[in-house]
Coordinates of C-alpha atoms and ligand atoms in Angstrom, one line a residue:
X1 CA -1.2 -22.1 8.0
X2 CA -3.5 -21.9 4.9
X3 CA -4.7 -19.1 2.8
X4 CA -8.2 -19.0 1.5
X5 CA -10.1 -17.0 -1.2
X6 CA -12.7 -14.5 -0.2
X7 CA -14.9 -16.1 -2.9
X8 CA -14.6 -19.6 -1.6
X9 CA -14.2 -21.4 -4.9
X10 CA -10.3 -21.9 -5.0
X11 CA -8.3 -24.3 -3.1
X12 CA -6.4 -23.2 -0.1
X13 CA -2.7 -22.4 -0.5
X14 CA 0.4 -22.0 1.6
X15 CA 1.7 -18.6 2.2
X16 CA 4.4 -18.8 -0.5
X17 CA 1.8 -20.2 -3.0
X18 CA -0.7 -17.4 -2.3
X19 CA 2.0 -14.8 -2.7
X20 CA 3.1 -16.2 -6.1
X21 CA -0.6 -16.6 -7.3
X22 CA -1.6 -13.0 -6.5
X23 CA -5.3 -13.0 -7.4
X24 CA -7.1 -16.2 -6.7
X25 CA -8.4 -18.2 -9.8
X26 CA -12.1 -17.5 -8.7
X27 CA -11.4 -13.8 -8.9
X28 CA -11.1 -13.5 -5.0
X29 CA -8.3 -12.3 -2.8
X30 CA -6.4 -14.4 -0.4
X31 CA -6.8 -14.1 3.3
X32 CA -5.5 -16.2 6.2
X33 CA -7.9 -19.1 6.7
X34 CA -7.4 -18.7 10.5
X35 CA -5.8 -15.8 12.2
X36 CA -3.0 -16.4 14.7
X37 CA -3.4 -14.8 18.2
X38 CA -0.8 -12.2 19.1
X39 CA -2.3 -10.8 22.2
X40 CA -0.2 -13.0 24.5
X41 CA 3.0 -12.1 22.7
X42 CA 2.8 -8.3 22.8
X43 CA 4.5 -8.2 26.2
X44 CA 7.4 -10.2 24.8
X45 CA 7.7 -8.0 21.8
X46 CA 8.0 -4.8 23.9
X47 CA 11.2 -3.0 22.9
X48 CA 12.0 -4.9 19.8
X49 CA 13.4 -3.0 16.8
X50 CA 11.5 -2.8 13.7
X51 CA 13.2 -5.7 11.7
X52 CA 13.0 -7.9 14.8
X53 CA 9.4 -7.2 15.3
X54 CA 8.6 -7.7 11.6
X55 CA 10.2 -11.1 11.8
X56 CA 8.4 -12.2 14.9
X57 CA 5.1 -11.1 13.4
X58 CA 5.5 -12.5 10.0
X59 CA 6.8 -15.9 11.1
X60 CA 3.2 -16.6 12.4
X61 CA 1.9 -15.9 9.0
X62 CA 4.7 -17.1 6.7
X63 CA 5.0 -20.5 8.3
X64 CA 6.1 -22.4 5.2
X65 CA 9.3 -20.4 5.0
X66 CA 12.2 -21.7 7.1
X67 CA 12.8 -19.2 10.0
X68 CA 16.4 -18.6 9.1
X69 CA 15.4 -17.7 5.5
X70 CA 12.6 -15.4 6.6
X71 CA 15.0 -13.7 8.9
X72 CA 17.2 -12.8 6.0
X73 CA 14.3 -11.8 3.8
X74 CA 13.2 -9.4 6.5
X75 CA 16.5 -8.1 7.4
X76 CA 17.4 -7.1 3.8
X77 CA 14.0 -5.3 3.5
X78 CA 14.5 -2.5 5.9
X79 CA 18.2 -1.4 5.2
X80 CA 17.3 1.5 2.8
X81 CA 15.3 3.5 5.3
X82 CA 16.8 6.8 6.4
X83 CA 15.6 6.7 10.1
X84 CA 17.0 4.0 12.5
X85 CA 13.6 3.6 14.0
X86 CA 12.2 2.8 10.4
X87 CA 8.7 3.9 11.6
X88 CA 9.3 6.6 14.0
X89 CA 6.3 7.6 16.2
X90 CA 6.4 11.3 16.9
X91 CA 4.3 13.1 19.6
X92 CA 2.9 16.5 18.5
X93 CA 2.5 19.5 20.8
X94 CA -1.3 19.0 20.9
X95 CA -0.9 15.3 22.0
X96 CA -1.6 13.6 18.6
X97 CA 0.9 11.0 17.4
X98 CA 2.2 10.9 13.9
X99 CA 3.5 7.6 12.7
X100 CA 6.1 8.6 10.1
X101 CA 5.9 6.0 7.3
X102 CA 7.9 8.0 4.8
X103 CA 11.5 7.1 5.5
X104 CA 11.9 4.5 2.8
X105 CA 13.6 4.9 -0.5
X106 CA 10.6 6.5 -2.3
X107 CA 9.5 8.4 0.7
X108 CA 6.0 6.8 1.0
X109 CA 4.5 4.0 3.0
X110 CA 4.3 1.7 0.1
X111 CA 7.9 1.1 0.7
X112 CA 7.1 -1.0 3.8
X113 CA 5.3 -3.5 1.7
X114 CA 7.2 -3.3 -1.6
X115 CA 10.8 -3.5 -0.1
X116 CA 9.7 -6.7 1.6
X117 CA 7.8 -8.0 -1.4
X118 CA 11.0 -7.5 -3.6
X119 CA 13.1 -9.5 -1.2
X120 CA 10.5 -12.2 -0.9
X121 CA 10.1 -12.5 -4.7
X122 CA 13.8 -13.0 -5.0
X123 CA 13.8 -15.7 -2.5
X124 CA 10.8 -17.5 -3.9
X125 CA 12.3 -17.3 -7.5
X126 CA 15.6 -18.7 -6.2
X127 CA 13.7 -21.6 -4.7
X128 CA 11.5 -22.3 -7.8
X129 CA 14.3 -21.7 -10.4
X130 CA 11.8 -19.5 -12.3
X131 CA 12.5 -16.0 -13.8
X132 CA 9.9 -13.3 -14.2
X133 CA 9.2 -10.2 -15.9
X134 CA 7.1 -7.7 -13.9
X135 CA 5.0 -5.4 -16.0
X136 CA 2.9 -2.6 -14.9
X137 CA 1.6 0.9 -15.6
X138 CA 1.8 3.7 -13.1
X139 CA 0.7 7.3 -12.8
X140 CA 3.6 7.8 -10.3
X141 CA 3.8 6.3 -6.8
X142 CA 3.1 2.6 -7.0
X143 CA 5.5 2.3 -10.0
X144 CA 8.4 4.0 -8.2
X145 CA 7.9 2.0 -5.1
X146 CA 7.7 -1.4 -7.1
X147 CA 10.8 -0.4 -9.0
X148 CA 12.7 0.3 -5.8
X149 CA 11.5 -2.9 -4.3
X150 CA 12.8 -5.0 -7.2
X151 CA 15.9 -3.1 -8.3
X152 CA 18.9 -5.4 -8.4
X153 CA 17.0 -8.5 -7.5
X154 CA 18.0 -11.7 -9.2
X155 CA 15.8 -13.5 -11.7
X156 CA 13.5 -10.6 -12.2
X157 CA 13.2 -7.7 -14.7
X158 CA 10.7 -4.9 -14.2
X159 CA 9.1 -2.9 -16.9
X160 CA 7.0 0.1 -15.8
X161 CA 5.0 2.2 -18.3
X162 CA 4.1 5.8 -17.4
X163 CA 2.7 8.7 -19.4
X164 CA 5.7 10.9 -20.7
X165 CA 5.5 14.3 -19.2
X166 CA 2.7 13.6 -16.9
X167 CA 4.2 12.3 -13.8
X168 CA 5.9 14.6 -11.4
X169 CA 9.7 15.3 -12.1
X170 CA 10.5 13.6 -8.8
X171 CA 8.5 10.6 -9.4
X172 CA 10.2 10.2 -12.7
X173 CA 13.5 10.4 -11.1
X174 CA 12.6 7.8 -8.6
X175 CA 11.9 5.5 -11.5
X176 CA 14.6 6.4 -13.9
X177 CA 17.7 7.3 -11.7
X178 CA 18.1 3.7 -10.1
X179 CA 21.2 2.7 -12.4
X180 CA 19.9 -0.9 -11.9
X181 CA 20.1 -3.1 -15.0
X182 CA 17.0 -5.1 -14.4
X183 CA 14.8 -1.9 -14.3
X184 CA 13.2 -0.6 -17.5
X185 CA 11.0 2.7 -17.1
X186 CA 9.2 3.2 -20.3
X187 CA 7.7 6.7 -20.9
X188 CA 5.0 6.5 -23.6
X189 CA 3.5 9.2 -25.7
X190 CA -0.1 9.0 -24.3
X191 CA -2.0 9.1 -21.1
X192 CA -2.0 6.8 -18.0
X193 CA -5.0 5.0 -19.5
X194 CA -3.1 4.4 -22.7
X195 CA -0.3 2.8 -20.5
X196 CA -2.8 0.7 -18.6
X197 CA -4.5 -0.5 -21.8
X198 CA -1.1 -1.6 -23.3
X199 CA -0.3 -3.6 -20.0
X200 CA -3.8 -5.1 -20.2
X201 CA -3.5 -6.2 -23.7
X202 CA -0.1 -7.7 -23.1
X203 CA -1.4 -9.7 -20.1
X204 CA -4.4 -10.7 -22.3
X205 CA -2.0 -12.3 -24.8
X206 CA -1.7 -15.7 -23.0
X207 CA 1.0 -17.0 -25.2
X208 CA 3.2 -14.0 -24.6
X209 CA 2.3 -13.9 -21.0
X210 CA 3.3 -17.5 -20.4
X211 CA 6.4 -17.3 -22.6
X212 CA 7.8 -14.4 -20.6
X213 CA 6.4 -15.2 -17.2
X214 CA 4.7 -11.9 -17.0
X215 CA 3.8 -10.9 -13.5
X216 CA 2.0 -8.0 -11.9
X217 CA 2.9 -6.1 -8.7
X218 CA -0.7 -5.5 -7.8
X219 CA -2.0 -3.8 -4.6
X220 CA -3.9 -7.0 -3.7
X221 CA -1.0 -9.2 -3.0
X222 CA -1.3 -10.8 0.4
X223 CA 2.4 -10.2 1.3
X224 CA 1.9 -6.4 1.0
X225 CA -1.0 -6.5 3.5
X226 CA 0.9 -8.6 6.0
X227 CA 4.0 -6.4 5.9
X228 CA 1.8 -3.4 6.7
X229 CA 0.3 -4.9 9.7
X230 CA 3.8 -4.7 11.4
X231 CA 3.9 -1.0 11.8
X232 CA 0.6 -0.8 13.6
X233 CA 1.9 -3.3 16.3
X234 CA 5.1 -1.3 16.3
X235 CA 3.3 2.0 16.9
X236 CA 1.2 0.5 19.6
X237 CA 4.2 -0.9 21.3
X238 CA 5.9 2.5 21.2
X239 CA 3.0 4.3 22.8
X240 CA 3.4 5.2 26.5
X241 CA 1.6 2.3 28.5
X242 CA -1.0 4.6 30.0
X243 CA -2.1 5.6 26.4
X244 CA -2.5 2.2 24.9
X245 CA -6.1 1.4 26.1
X246 CA -8.1 3.6 23.8
X247 CA -6.3 3.9 20.5
X248 CA -7.6 5.1 17.3
X249 CA -5.5 4.9 14.1
X250 CA -6.3 7.5 11.5
X251 CA -5.4 6.3 8.1
X252 CA -5.4 8.2 4.9
X253 CA -7.1 5.8 2.5
X254 CA -7.4 4.9 -1.1
X255 CA -7.5 1.2 -1.9
X256 CA -8.2 0.3 1.6
X257 CA -4.9 -1.8 1.8
X258 CA -3.4 0.2 4.6
X259 CA -6.3 0.4 6.9
X260 CA -7.2 -3.2 6.3
X261 CA -3.8 -4.3 7.5
X262 CA -4.4 -2.4 10.7
X263 CA -7.7 -4.0 11.2
X264 CA -6.1 -7.4 10.6
X265 CA -3.6 -6.7 13.4
X266 CA -6.6 -5.9 15.6
X267 CA -8.3 -9.2 14.6
X268 CA -5.1 -10.9 15.6
X269 CA -5.4 -9.3 19.1
X270 CA -3.7 -5.9 18.9
X271 CA -5.9 -3.8 21.3
X272 CA -7.1 -1.1 18.9
X273 CA -10.4 0.7 19.7
X274 CA -11.1 2.2 16.2
X275 CA -9.8 2.9 12.8
X276 CA -10.6 6.1 11.0
X277 CA -10.8 5.9 7.2
X278 CA -9.7 9.3 6.1
X279 CA -10.6 10.0 2.5
X280 CA -10.2 13.0 0.2
X281 CA -13.0 14.2 -2.1
X282 CA -13.1 10.8 -3.8
X283 CA -15.2 9.6 -1.0
X284 CA -16.7 6.1 -1.9
X285 CA -15.5 4.7 1.4
X286 CA -16.8 7.8 3.4
X287 CA -20.3 7.1 1.9
X288 CA -20.1 3.5 2.6
X289 CA -19.3 3.7 6.3
X290 CA -21.8 6.6 6.8
X291 CA -24.8 5.5 4.7
X292 CA -24.2 1.9 3.6
X293 CA -24.1 2.8 -0.1
X294 CA -21.1 1.4 -1.9
X295 CA -21.2 3.1 -5.4
X296 CA -18.5 3.8 -8.0
X297 CA -18.2 7.3 -9.1
X298 CA -15.8 9.3 -11.5
X299 CA -12.4 10.1 -10.0
X300 CA -11.9 13.8 -9.3
X301 CA -8.0 14.5 -9.4
X302 CA -7.1 16.0 -5.9
X303 CA -4.2 17.4 -4.0
X304 CA -3.8 13.8 -2.5
X305 CA -3.5 11.9 -5.8
X306 CA -2.5 8.5 -4.4
X307 CA -6.0 8.4 -2.8
X308 CA -7.8 9.2 -6.0
X309 CA -9.5 5.9 -6.5
X310 CA -12.8 4.8 -8.0
X311 CA -13.1 1.6 -6.1
X312 CA -11.1 0.1 -3.2
X313 CA -9.5 -3.2 -4.5
X314 CA -8.9 -4.4 -0.9
X315 CA -12.3 -3.7 0.4
X316 CA -13.4 -7.3 -0.6
X317 CA -11.1 -8.6 2.1
X318 CA -12.9 -6.8 4.8
X319 CA -16.3 -7.6 3.3
X320 CA -15.4 -11.3 3.8
X321 CA -15.2 -10.8 7.5
X322 CA -18.0 -8.4 7.7
X323 CA -20.2 -11.2 6.2
X324 CA -18.7 -13.7 8.7
X325 CA -17.1 -15.6 5.9
X326 CA -20.2 -16.1 3.8
X327 CA -18.4 -16.6 0.5
X328 CA -21.6 -17.0 -1.5
X329 CA -22.7 -13.6 -0.3
X330 CA -19.2 -12.0 -1.1
X331 CA -19.6 -13.3 -4.7
X332 CA -23.1 -12.0 -5.0
X333 CA -22.2 -8.6 -3.8
X334 CA -19.0 -8.4 -5.8
X335 CA -20.7 -9.5 -9.1
X336 CA -23.7 -7.1 -8.6
X337 CA -21.2 -4.5 -7.9
X338 CA -19.3 -5.2 -11.0
X339 CA -22.5 -5.2 -13.0
X340 CA -24.2 -2.2 -11.6
X341 CA -21.5 -0.2 -10.0
X342 CA -23.5 -0.1 -6.8
X343 CA -24.5 -2.1 -3.7
X344 CA -26.6 -0.8 -0.9
X345 CA -26.0 -2.6 2.5
X346 CA -28.9 -2.5 5.0
X347 CA -26.4 -1.0 7.4
X348 CA -22.7 -0.8 7.3
X349 CA -22.2 0.3 10.8
X350 CA -19.2 -1.2 12.5
X351 CA -17.7 -0.5 15.9
X352 CA -14.2 -0.6 14.5
X353 CA -14.5 1.9 11.7
X354 CA -15.6 5.5 11.1
X355 CA -14.7 7.8 8.2
X356 CA -14.0 11.3 7.3
X357 CA -13.5 13.1 4.0
X358 CA -11.6 16.2 3.1
X359 CA -11.9 18.7 0.1
X360 CA -8.9 20.2 -1.6
X361 CA -9.5 23.5 0.1
X362 CA -9.6 21.9 3.5
X363 CA -6.4 20.2 2.6
X364 CA -4.7 23.5 1.9
X365 CA -6.2 25.0 5.2
X366 CA -5.0 22.0 7.2
X367 CA -1.4 22.2 5.8
X368 CA -1.3 25.8 6.9
X369 CA -2.9 25.2 10.2
X370 CA -0.7 22.2 11.1
X371 CA 2.3 24.1 10.1
X372 CA 1.4 27.2 12.1
X373 CA 0.1 25.7 15.2
X374 CA 2.3 22.5 15.4
X375 CA 5.4 23.6 13.4
X376 CA 5.1 20.5 11.3
X377 CA 5.0 20.2 7.5
X378 CA 2.9 17.2 6.5
X379 CA 2.1 16.1 3.0
X380 CA -1.4 16.5 1.4
X381 CA -2.4 12.8 2.1
X382 CA -1.3 13.0 5.8
X383 CA -3.4 16.2 6.0
X384 CA -6.6 14.3 5.3
X385 CA -6.1 12.6 8.7
X386 CA -6.6 15.8 10.7
X387 CA -10.4 16.0 10.1
X388 CA -12.9 15.7 12.8
X389 CA -10.9 13.9 15.4
X390 CA -12.7 12.8 18.6
X391 CA -11.4 14.0 22.0
X392 CA -11.4 11.0 24.3
X393 CA -8.8 8.6 22.9
X394 CA -5.2 8.3 21.8
X395 CA -4.9 9.2 18.3
X396 CA -2.1 8.0 16.0
X397 CA -2.3 9.6 12.5
X398 CA -0.5 7.6 9.8
X399 CA 1.9 10.0 7.8
X400 CA 1.9 8.2 4.5
X401 CA 4.3 10.3 2.5
X402 CA 7.1 12.9 2.9
X403 CA 6.1 16.5 2.2
X404 CA 9.1 16.8 -0.1
X405 CA 7.2 14.7 -2.7
X406 CA 4.7 17.6 -3.2
X407 CA 7.0 20.6 -3.4
X408 CA 4.6 22.8 -5.5
X409 CA 1.7 22.6 -3.2
X410 CA 3.7 23.0 -0.1
X411 CA 5.5 26.0 -1.4
X412 CA 2.4 27.6 -2.6
X413 CA 0.5 27.0 0.7
X414 CA 3.3 27.5 3.3
X415 CA 6.1 29.4 1.4
X416 CA 8.6 26.8 2.6
X417 CA 10.6 24.5 0.4
X418 CA 10.3 20.9 1.7
X419 CA 13.3 18.8 1.1
X420 CA 14.7 15.3 1.9
X421 CA 18.3 14.2 1.5
X422 CA 17.5 11.2 -0.5
X423 CA 15.6 13.3 -3.0
X424 CA 18.4 15.8 -3.3
X425 CA 20.8 12.9 -4.0
X426 CA 18.5 11.9 -6.9
X427 CA 19.0 15.2 -8.6
X428 CA 22.6 14.5 -9.4
X429 CA 21.9 11.1 -11.0
X430 CA 21.4 10.5 -14.6
X431 CA 17.9 9.8 -16.0
X432 CA 17.8 6.5 -18.0
X433 CA 14.5 5.7 -19.7
X434 CA 13.1 4.5 -23.0
X435 CA 10.6 6.7 -24.8
X436 CA 8.0 4.9 -27.0
X437 CA 4.8 5.3 -28.9
X438 CA 1.6 4.1 -27.0
X439 CA 1.6 1.0 -29.1
X440 CA 1.3 -2.4 -27.6
X441 CA 3.3 -4.1 -30.3
X442 CA 6.3 -1.8 -29.7
X443 CA 6.2 -2.5 -26.0
X444 CA 6.0 -6.3 -26.8
X445 CA 9.1 -6.0 -28.9
X446 CA 10.9 -4.0 -26.1
X447 CA 10.1 -6.8 -23.6
X448 CA 11.4 -9.4 -26.1
X449 CA 14.6 -7.5 -26.5
X450 CA 15.2 -6.9 -22.8
X451 CA 13.2 -9.4 -20.8
X452 CA 14.8 -12.1 -18.7
X453 CA 14.3 -15.7 -19.6
Ligands
PLP1 C1 -1.1 4.6 -1.7 C2 -1.3 5.7 -0.8 C3 -2.4 5.9 0.0 C4 -3.6 5.0 0.1 O1 -3.2 3.8 0.6 P1 -4.3 2.5 0.4 O2 -3.6 1.3 0.9 O3 -4.5 2.4 -1.0 O4 -5.5 2.8 1.1 C5 -2.3 7.1 0.8 N1 -1.3 7.9 0.9 C6 -0.2 7.8 0.1 C7 0.9 8.8 0.2 C8 -0.1 6.7 -0.8 O5 1.0 6.6 -1.6

């Protein structure tokens, strides 16, 4: 099976090559050149456990990896989840389903992708004999999920920069209490933007980049998307048969990676009626689906910070399909968008998507209402899924993070203290981090001293 760039000017690659490459040389994102049909397999997959289903699904896409190897990669990816179902589907008293995606090591759905990507990287490096240094900047969530995906993996060290004193104490613990010797959390005196600027400048130094095999864990990697398709199939298979015909998945959305994965599963033959793109007040996608206007705006920090985005990097993947594979048009739109920060579609109505948005005050109200009426404490990202739901379908709401990751807001709103066993355990562990000035040359020296080669 081949993978092709959304911009049509890079050569097609195998799965392993596309994963190693990340971004295509023409600036596009990799997508499957043809999509396998799973509709005839669903019956066979009935009753499979999560890792078994993941293997069956991914072997259709990762067909250049020998099956026995893929089996091992998948099996090692879902061992650190604290629920035997991995992605339990829970029916609420009002008939809604919650798909709990927060049972991984960092208590958010990004673990589904990054635990797999970590195992996959280790495998691909063992085959190529290469060693890499992963470098990234984080304002909290992605960095901790990436660290937890790569910790203890061979032939890779990971350096994550974050602004000292500006990530939540919990997020800091998730990054700094790993006791893994290939993990280097670096708190810098500065902001997230300073951290990101340093990362950019080190990647821009091509000699340094190639000498140290610098690599990113970006949200656009193909393997992340494919790993995320699996829980949509799993959720669908775990619905009662009579509720499978008319399913809407409601997805708290930022970079459009999660909901795109669901859409790809549908494209492969999973019978889903509709996807709801649930945004917070940063509503670029809400506006797109409702008015056809795709326009950058400034980010307003919200109660659901992992959805505070300016542009959705994975949107280009859907655009490719929306334009029926017209790569020249994808290039035209993406370059106009980059230039002007705006593109107006004649119409962006699709049958498969609708969108909603939620303000911070609505998030607070929803947290309270869901707790009072349904007895469930959800996190502020998940709360966004409870907006304007239609009556006549089965609704599966993706619960993207554990409420214990947001103790201040939950306590303030509900007067309960959300907790989780794995977070409690972290409190007893020692924080190991480096504190540095926001100075690219200092970070460069640090990597020279601690990088793997
Ligand atoms: C990353 C994240 C999101 C947004 O997911 P996308 O794939 O970027 O759309 C939503 N909720 C939580 C808790 C997240 O960490």
